[in-house]
Amino acid sequence: MAIRALVTGAAGFLGSHLTDRLLAEGYSVVGVDNFSTGVWQNLAHLTREPRFTLLEWDICEPMERRGDPGRVDFIFNLASPASPQDYLRLPLETLRTGSLGTQHALDLALRYEAGFLHASTSECYGDPLEHPQKEEYWGHVNPVGPRSVYDEAKRYAEALVMAYHRTRSVDTRLARIFNTYGPRLHPTDGRVMPNFLMQALRGEPLTIYGDGSQTRCFCYVSDLVEGLLRLSRASEHTPVNLGHPREITIQECAETVLEVTGSHSEITFAALPEDDPTRRCPDITKARTLLGWEPAISLRDGLERSLEFYRNWAG
Ligand code: NAD
Ligand code: UDP
């Protein structure tokens, strides 16, 4: 019988790609979403897929109120606003989803003795003082700043997942995901890649926040999904970094987007958001050793693969 997976956040960027991959691997998938940041269009191609079911459910509501999805073998818990613009607009929802929502998803895993993978984040490292970031690093997070609604929800969720593993024997995994991009990353959700791509394609100025010297590492979505799948099949319970190890400045990111799109847009500078991390780079030794995983797609290649999606939006 096919493995039955439940994906929370299935209508989002990563959730919809993961759903596609699981279906391609022969799983049947129950997608769960409350459409707070996700969109129907991301799953529209699955309306006639008999192995896919969609449940409109806010995971902060107890499952019993929504109706039990039935036995599931594995839960991928991806539900959470993820873009700074979204979590600053939805601060209480973000905290509730990371805490209460994650607990409901863990209770479901407990009930069905299902495996569990939680989508955590490089934000757990905050504005890191150690570089690159290894999983053992405890991070440098402002617990009361504007980003804390996301960072602390994610850190609490990690503690909760480990407690369910240690005290309830739930078979859990923690993926610390670094910046990921690709088609379906919503063109208006405010993250840097969709912003720069849409601006470049429309001939509008690219808006660098701060002086552009801050760094990030960008992983293409299919590489990231491969990492999630491999981690789901491994039995490692402590966090594993998943991200591209090539670090670039936001200035370089803007210039690469201009090159790939062939755009003549200018670059403009705007205020740096409060607590915007200065640098980010994953040490992926653990993922390489444990999962035999590393990203295969370069930034240029990934941007080229994303162009058609953003061209359709840019009009
Ligand atoms: P996204 O906003 O595209 O997707 C999140 C999905 O979760 C949306 O469909 C949203 O409607 C749904 N959701 C939010 N709250 C919910 C709730 N209470 N109940 C049910 N559904 C809910 O974001 P994404 O980039 O696909 O991120 C997916 C996950 O991966 C998030 O947990 C995010 O924190 C994590 N992550 C993503 C990145 C990245 O670069 N994309 C990096 C680190 C971590
Ligand atoms: N950023 C930018 N211009 C934009 C959007 C974002 O310069 O139009 C910067 C942002 O300040 C941050 C980096 O790009 O330094 C990555 O931002 P994003 O919101 O994509 O993700 P983060 O890693 O901050 O969660």
Short mmCIF file of C-alpha atoms and ligand atoms in Angstrom, two decimals:
data_model
loop_
_atom_site.label_atom_id
_atom_site.label_comp_id
_atom_site.label_asym_id
_atom_site.label_seq_id
_atom_site.Cartn_x
_atom_site.Cartn_y
_atom_site.Cartn_z
CA MET A 1 0.00 0.00 0.00
CA ALA A 2 1.22 3.53 -0.79
CA ILE A 3 2.78 5.50 2.04
CA ARG A 4 0.20 8.06 3.19
CA ALA A 5 1.82 11.41 3.98
CA LEU A 6 0.20 14.50 5.44
CA VAL A 7 1.75 17.84 4.46
CA THR A 8 0.77 20.92 6.46
CA GLY A 9 1.29 24.13 4.51
CA ALA A 10 0.69 22.20 1.26
CA ALA A 11 -0.59 25.25 -0.64
CA GLY A 12 2.59 27.18 0.06
CA PHE A 13 5.80 27.40 -1.94
CA LEU A 14 7.73 24.50 -0.39
CA GLY A 15 4.63 22.49 0.57
CA SER A 16 3.32 22.35 -2.99
CA HIS A 17 6.69 21.28 -4.42
CA LEU A 18 7.10 18.66 -1.70
CA THR A 19 3.58 17.37 -2.44
CA ASP A 20 4.45 17.02 -6.14
CA ARG A 21 7.62 15.13 -5.28
CA LEU A 22 5.89 12.77 -2.84
CA LEU A 23 3.21 11.98 -5.43
CA ALA A 24 5.96 11.32 -8.00
CA GLU A 25 7.55 8.91 -5.48
CA GLY A 26 4.27 6.95 -5.26
CA TYR A 27 3.00 8.33 -1.92
CA SER A 28 -0.60 9.36 -1.40
CA VAL A 29 -0.80 12.84 0.11
CA VAL A 30 -3.24 14.67 2.35
CA GLY A 31 -2.52 18.38 1.97
CA VAL A 32 -3.55 20.66 4.83
CA ASP A 33 -3.67 24.44 4.60
CA ASN A 34 -5.58 27.45 5.91
CA PHE A 35 -4.58 29.61 2.93
CA SER A 36 -3.20 32.39 5.12
CA THR A 37 -0.18 32.81 2.84
CA GLY A 38 -0.60 29.89 0.43
CA VAL A 39 -2.73 29.91 -2.72
CA TRP A 40 -5.02 27.40 -4.48
CA GLN A 41 -3.14 27.90 -7.75
CA ASN A 42 -0.11 26.09 -6.30
CA LEU A 43 -2.19 22.90 -6.13
CA ALA A 44 -4.52 23.52 -9.08
CA HIS A 45 -2.71 20.94 -11.24
CA LEU A 46 -3.64 18.22 -8.71
CA THR A 47 -7.44 18.55 -8.84
CA ARG A 48 -7.73 15.30 -10.83
CA GLU A 49 -5.00 13.44 -8.91
CA PRO A 50 -6.69 10.52 -7.08
CA ARG A 51 -3.78 10.15 -4.62
CA PHE A 52 -4.14 13.76 -3.43
CA THR A 53 -6.71 15.12 -0.95
CA LEU A 54 -6.87 18.70 0.29
CA LEU A 55 -8.14 19.59 3.76
CA GLU A 56 -8.76 23.25 4.55
CA TRP A 57 -7.65 23.24 8.18
CA ASP A 58 -5.99 25.79 10.42
CA ILE A 59 -3.64 23.56 12.42
CA CYS A 60 -4.18 25.84 15.44
CA GLU A 61 -7.70 24.35 15.64
CA PRO A 62 -7.82 20.90 17.25
CA MET A 63 -8.02 18.18 14.61
CA GLU A 64 -11.24 16.76 16.10
CA ARG A 65 -13.07 19.93 15.10
CA ARG A 66 -11.99 19.55 11.50
CA GLY A 67 -12.50 15.79 11.15
CA ASP A 68 -9.79 13.20 11.44
CA PRO A 69 -7.76 12.71 8.23
CA GLY A 70 -7.44 8.99 9.04
CA ARG A 71 -4.26 6.94 9.36
CA VAL A 72 -1.15 8.68 8.12
CA ASP A 73 2.36 7.21 7.98
CA PHE A 74 4.33 10.42 7.86
CA ILE A 75 3.70 14.11 8.64
CA PHE A 76 5.66 16.96 7.06
CA ASN A 77 4.90 20.04 9.17
CA LEU A 78 5.55 23.02 6.90
CA ALA A 79 2.64 25.28 7.92
CA SER A 80 3.81 28.73 8.99
CA PRO A 81 4.01 32.19 7.48
CA ALA A 82 7.63 32.33 6.27
CA SER A 83 8.30 35.65 4.61
CA PRO A 84 9.21 38.58 6.91
CA GLN A 85 6.41 40.62 5.30
CA ASP A 86 3.89 37.85 6.13
CA TYR A 87 4.98 37.11 9.68
CA LEU A 88 5.14 40.81 10.57
CA ARG A 89 1.55 41.12 9.23
CA LEU A 90 0.49 37.93 11.09
CA PRO A 91 2.51 38.00 14.32
CA LEU A 92 0.06 36.22 16.63
CA GLU A 93 -0.92 33.67 13.98
CA THR A 94 2.77 32.90 13.44
CA LEU A 95 3.37 32.33 17.15
CA ARG A 96 0.23 30.16 17.45
CA THR A 97 1.08 28.10 14.38
CA GLY A 98 4.62 27.39 15.58
CA SER A 99 3.44 26.46 19.08
CA LEU A 100 -0.16 25.20 19.27
CA GLY A 101 -0.35 24.25 15.60
CA THR A 102 2.86 22.24 15.76
CA GLN A 103 1.59 20.52 18.90
CA HIS A 104 -1.61 19.48 17.11
CA ALA A 105 0.46 18.07 14.26
CA LEU A 106 2.66 16.20 16.76
CA ASP A 107 -0.43 14.80 18.52
CA LEU A 108 -1.58 13.42 15.20
CA ALA A 109 1.83 11.76 14.69
CA LEU A 110 1.55 10.30 18.20
CA ARG A 111 -1.95 8.93 17.52
CA TYR A 112 -0.96 7.18 14.28
CA GLU A 113 2.66 6.37 15.20
CA ALA A 114 3.61 8.39 12.15
CA GLY A 115 7.06 9.74 11.33
CA PHE A 116 7.34 13.52 11.67
CA LEU A 117 9.48 16.14 9.95
CA HIS A 118 9.32 19.74 11.07
CA ALA A 119 10.36 22.60 8.78
CA SER A 120 12.58 24.68 11.03
CA THR A 121 14.76 27.53 9.84
CA SER A 122 18.13 29.21 9.79
CA GLU A 123 16.34 31.99 11.72
CA CYS A 124 16.98 29.83 14.81
CA TYR A 125 20.56 31.15 14.52
CA GLY A 126 19.32 34.79 14.54
CA ASP A 127 22.10 37.25 13.63
CA PRO A 128 24.83 34.61 14.04
CA LEU A 129 28.11 35.26 15.79
CA GLU A 130 29.53 31.95 14.48
CA HIS A 131 30.07 31.58 10.77
CA PRO A 132 29.22 29.42 8.88
CA GLN A 133 26.48 28.02 11.09
CA LYS A 134 26.80 24.47 12.37
CA GLU A 135 23.84 22.69 13.97
CA GLU A 136 25.57 22.81 17.38
CA TYR A 137 25.49 26.62 17.41
CA TRP A 138 22.73 27.88 19.76
CA GLY A 139 22.19 31.12 17.93
CA HIS A 140 21.98 34.82 18.66
CA VAL A 141 18.33 35.80 18.57
CA ASN A 142 16.62 38.97 19.79
CA PRO A 143 13.70 37.49 21.78
CA VAL A 144 11.64 40.70 21.74
CA GLY A 145 12.40 42.30 18.35
CA PRO A 146 9.92 42.33 15.44
CA ARG A 147 11.35 39.10 13.94
CA SER A 148 11.00 37.32 17.29
CA VAL A 149 7.43 36.22 16.44
CA TYR A 150 8.90 33.94 13.80
CA ASP A 151 12.28 33.11 15.32
CA GLU A 152 10.96 32.25 18.76
CA ALA A 153 7.97 30.31 17.38
CA LYS A 154 10.44 28.22 15.40
CA ARG A 155 12.76 27.78 18.38
CA TYR A 156 9.84 26.80 20.62
CA ALA A 157 8.69 24.35 17.92
CA GLU A 158 12.13 22.71 17.90
CA ALA A 159 11.95 22.30 21.70
CA LEU A 160 8.43 20.86 21.40
CA VAL A 161 9.47 18.39 18.68
CA MET A 162 12.43 17.21 20.77
CA ALA A 163 10.18 16.82 23.84
CA TYR A 164 7.69 14.68 21.87
CA HIS A 165 10.62 12.62 20.68
CA ARG A 166 12.23 12.24 24.11
CA THR A 167 9.14 11.72 26.23
CA ARG A 168 6.55 10.29 23.79
CA SER A 169 8.93 8.44 21.44
CA VAL A 170 7.60 10.21 18.34
CA ASP A 171 9.92 9.51 15.40
CA THR A 172 10.82 13.14 14.65
CA ARG A 173 13.19 15.07 12.38
CA LEU A 174 14.18 18.74 12.34
CA ALA A 175 15.20 20.39 9.07
CA ARG A 176 16.84 23.80 9.51
CA ILE A 177 16.06 25.30 6.14
CA PHE A 178 18.08 28.22 4.74
CA ASN A 179 16.81 30.66 2.07
CA THR A 180 15.16 28.73 -0.74
CA TYR A 181 13.67 30.09 -3.97
CA GLY A 182 12.04 28.99 -7.21
CA PRO A 183 8.70 29.01 -9.04
CA ARG A 184 5.62 29.43 -6.77
CA LEU A 185 7.52 31.52 -4.23
CA HIS A 186 4.81 34.13 -4.21
CA PRO A 187 5.66 37.18 -6.36
CA THR A 188 4.25 39.60 -3.79
CA ASP A 189 5.35 37.97 -0.53
CA GLY A 190 8.23 40.40 -0.13
CA ARG A 191 11.17 38.00 -0.04
CA VAL A 192 14.25 39.12 -1.89
CA MET A 193 14.17 36.74 -4.87
CA PRO A 194 10.56 37.39 -5.95
CA ASN A 195 11.04 41.12 -5.31
CA PHE A 196 14.20 41.36 -7.43
CA LEU A 197 12.87 39.11 -10.20
CA MET A 198 9.56 40.97 -10.51
CA GLN A 199 11.32 44.35 -10.39
CA ALA A 200 13.88 43.30 -13.01
CA LEU A 201 11.24 41.84 -15.35
CA ARG A 202 9.09 44.96 -15.07
CA GLY A 203 12.02 47.33 -15.59
CA GLU A 204 11.50 48.82 -12.11
CA PRO A 205 14.38 49.65 -9.72
CA LEU A 206 15.67 46.76 -7.58
CA THR A 207 15.27 47.69 -3.91
CA ILE A 208 18.30 46.72 -1.83
CA TYR A 209 17.64 47.12 1.90
CA GLY A 210 20.68 48.53 3.70
CA ASP A 211 23.96 48.76 1.77
CA GLY A 212 23.66 45.28 0.23
CA SER A 213 26.67 43.88 2.11
CA GLN A 214 24.55 41.46 4.17
CA THR A 215 24.85 37.86 2.97
CA ARG A 216 22.53 34.94 2.33
CA CYS A 217 22.82 31.56 0.59
CA PHE A 218 20.15 30.61 -1.93
CA CYS A 219 19.06 27.03 -2.55
CA TYR A 220 16.89 26.06 -5.52
CA VAL A 221 13.62 24.42 -4.50
CA SER A 222 14.13 20.97 -6.10
CA ASP A 223 17.44 20.57 -4.23
CA LEU A 224 15.78 21.50 -0.96
CA VAL A 225 12.89 19.09 -1.51
CA GLU A 226 15.40 16.31 -2.21
CA GLY A 227 17.01 17.12 1.16
CA LEU A 228 13.66 17.00 2.95
CA LEU A 229 12.82 13.64 1.41
CA ARG A 230 16.21 12.15 2.32
CA LEU A 231 15.93 13.45 5.88
CA SER A 232 12.43 11.97 6.21
CA ARG A 233 13.93 8.57 5.37
CA ALA A 234 16.86 8.90 7.80
CA SER A 235 16.66 8.33 11.52
CA GLU A 236 18.32 11.49 12.79
CA HIS A 237 16.43 13.37 15.46
CA THR A 238 18.65 16.39 16.07
CA PRO A 239 18.56 19.37 13.65
CA VAL A 240 20.06 19.11 10.17
CA ASN A 241 20.93 22.21 8.10
CA LEU A 242 19.57 22.19 4.55
CA GLY A 243 20.71 25.03 2.34
CA HIS A 244 23.13 26.06 -0.37
CA PRO A 245 26.65 26.56 1.01
CA ARG A 246 27.55 29.36 -1.46
CA GLU A 247 27.33 32.68 0.35
CA ILE A 248 26.66 35.88 -1.60
CA THR A 249 25.94 39.49 -0.70
CA ILE A 250 22.52 40.95 -1.49
CA GLN A 251 24.33 43.35 -3.87
CA GLU A 252 25.67 40.31 -5.80
CA CYS A 253 22.22 38.78 -5.71
CA ALA A 254 20.74 41.92 -7.35
CA GLU A 255 23.48 41.96 -10.00
CA THR A 256 22.97 38.26 -10.81
CA VAL A 257 19.21 38.79 -11.20
CA LEU A 258 19.92 41.68 -13.60
CA GLU A 259 22.29 39.50 -15.64
CA VAL A 260 19.98 36.49 -15.83
CA THR A 261 16.91 38.55 -16.74
CA GLY A 262 18.87 40.83 -19.12
CA SER A 263 17.17 43.75 -17.38
CA HIS A 264 18.47 47.34 -17.39
CA SER A 265 16.72 48.22 -14.10
CA GLU A 266 18.61 50.47 -11.71
CA ILE A 267 19.51 49.46 -8.17
CA THR A 268 18.15 51.66 -5.37
CA PHE A 269 18.77 51.50 -1.63
CA ALA A 270 16.17 51.59 1.17
CA ALA A 271 16.30 51.27 4.97
CA LEU A 272 17.49 47.95 6.42
CA PRO A 273 14.69 46.28 8.44
CA GLU A 274 15.30 46.00 12.20
CA ASP A 275 17.37 42.94 13.22
CA ASP A 276 17.99 41.93 9.60
CA PRO A 277 20.75 39.31 9.95
CA THR A 278 24.17 40.48 8.74
CA ARG A 279 25.25 37.09 7.42
CA ARG A 280 24.00 33.58 6.94
CA CYS A 281 25.70 30.48 5.60
CA PRO A 282 24.99 26.85 6.43
CA ASP A 283 27.68 24.35 7.28
CA ILE A 284 26.15 21.33 5.52
CA THR A 285 28.71 18.73 6.60
CA LYS A 286 26.03 16.90 8.58
CA ALA A 287 23.63 16.66 5.61
CA ARG A 288 26.48 15.62 3.31
CA THR A 289 27.63 12.86 5.68
CA LEU A 290 24.27 11.64 6.91
CA LEU A 291 22.13 12.01 3.80
CA GLY A 292 24.70 12.15 1.00
CA TRP A 293 22.97 15.41 0.11
CA GLU A 294 24.22 18.66 -1.29
CA PRO A 295 22.62 21.16 -3.67
CA ALA A 296 23.34 20.54 -7.37
CA ILE A 297 21.80 23.65 -8.92
CA SER A 298 23.77 26.90 -9.20
CA LEU A 299 22.20 30.30 -8.56
CA ARG A 300 22.23 31.21 -12.25
CA ASP A 301 20.65 27.91 -13.25
CA GLY A 302 18.01 28.19 -10.52
CA LEU A 303 17.15 31.74 -11.53
CA GLU A 304 16.80 30.66 -15.17
CA ARG A 305 14.46 27.86 -14.10
CA SER A 306 12.36 30.44 -12.19
CA LEU A 307 12.04 32.96 -15.01
CA GLU A 308 8.98 31.58 -16.77
CA PHE A 309 6.90 31.61 -13.58
CA TYR A 310 7.75 35.26 -12.80
CA ARG A 311 7.41 36.33 -16.47
CA ASN A 312 3.82 35.08 -16.39
CA TRP A 313 3.17 37.24 -13.32
CA ALA A 314 5.08 40.27 -14.54
CA GLY A 315 2.77 40.38 -17.60
P1 NAD B 1 4.67 29.80 2.34
O1 NAD B 1 4.14 31.01 3.03
O2 NAD B 1 4.67 29.79 0.84
O3 NAD B 1 3.91 28.51 2.83
C1 NAD B 1 3.43 28.33 4.14
C2 NAD B 1 2.07 27.64 4.05
O4 NAD B 1 1.58 27.38 5.37
C3 NAD B 1 1.02 28.51 3.36
O5 NAD B 1 0.34 27.76 2.37
C4 NAD B 1 0.09 28.92 4.50
O6 NAD B 1 -1.24 29.19 4.05
C5 NAD B 1 0.20 27.71 5.41
N1 NAD B 1 -0.16 27.99 6.81
C6 NAD B 1 0.29 28.99 7.60
N2 NAD B 1 -0.27 28.91 8.82
C7 NAD B 1 -1.09 27.84 8.80
C8 NAD B 1 -1.95 27.22 9.76
N3 NAD B 1 -2.08 27.72 10.99
N4 NAD B 1 -2.65 26.13 9.41
C9 NAD B 1 -2.54 25.60 8.15
N5 NAD B 1 -1.75 26.13 7.21
C10 NAD B 1 -1.03 27.23 7.52
O7 NAD B 1 6.16 29.59 2.88
P2 NAD B 1 7.30 28.55 2.44
O8 NAD B 1 8.46 29.32 1.97
O9 NAD B 1 6.73 27.49 1.57
O10 NAD B 1 7.69 27.91 3.85
C11 NAD B 1 7.21 26.62 4.26
C12 NAD B 1 7.87 26.25 5.57
O11 NAD B 1 9.28 26.18 5.42
C13 NAD B 1 7.60 27.25 6.70
O12 NAD B 1 7.41 26.54 7.90
C14 NAD B 1 8.88 28.07 6.74
O13 NAD B 1 9.10 28.59 8.03
C15 NAD B 1 9.92 27.02 6.36
N6 NAD B 1 11.10 27.67 5.78
C16 NAD B 1 11.08 28.16 4.50
C17 NAD B 1 12.21 28.79 3.99
C18 NAD B 1 12.26 29.33 2.58
O14 NAD B 1 13.28 29.93 2.21
N7 NAD B 1 11.27 29.16 1.74
C19 NAD B 1 13.37 28.93 4.79
C20 NAD B 1 13.33 28.44 6.10
C21 NAD B 1 12.21 27.79 6.58
N1 UDP B 2 16.02 42.32 0.86
C1 UDP B 2 16.36 43.37 0.01
N2 UDP B 2 15.42 43.84 -0.85
C2 UDP B 2 14.17 43.30 -0.95
C3 UDP B 2 13.82 42.22 -0.09
C4 UDP B 2 14.78 41.76 0.81
O1 UDP B 2 17.49 43.87 0.05
O2 UDP B 2 13.38 43.78 -1.77
C5 UDP B 2 17.06 41.80 1.78
C6 UDP B 2 16.62 41.65 3.23
O3 UDP B 2 16.78 42.88 3.92
C7 UDP B 2 17.55 40.56 3.69
C8 UDP B 2 17.76 39.67 2.46
O4 UDP B 2 17.40 40.49 1.34
O5 UDP B 2 18.79 41.10 4.07
C9 UDP B 2 16.92 38.41 2.45
O6 UDP B 2 15.58 38.80 2.72
P1 UDP B 2 14.36 37.80 2.71
O7 UDP B 2 13.16 38.57 3.16
O8 UDP B 2 14.26 37.11 1.39
O9 UDP B 2 14.73 36.64 3.74
P2 UDP B 2 15.41 36.62 5.21
O10 UDP B 2 16.64 35.83 5.02
O11 UDP B 2 15.71 38.03 5.68
O12 UDP B 2 14.38 35.96 6.05
#
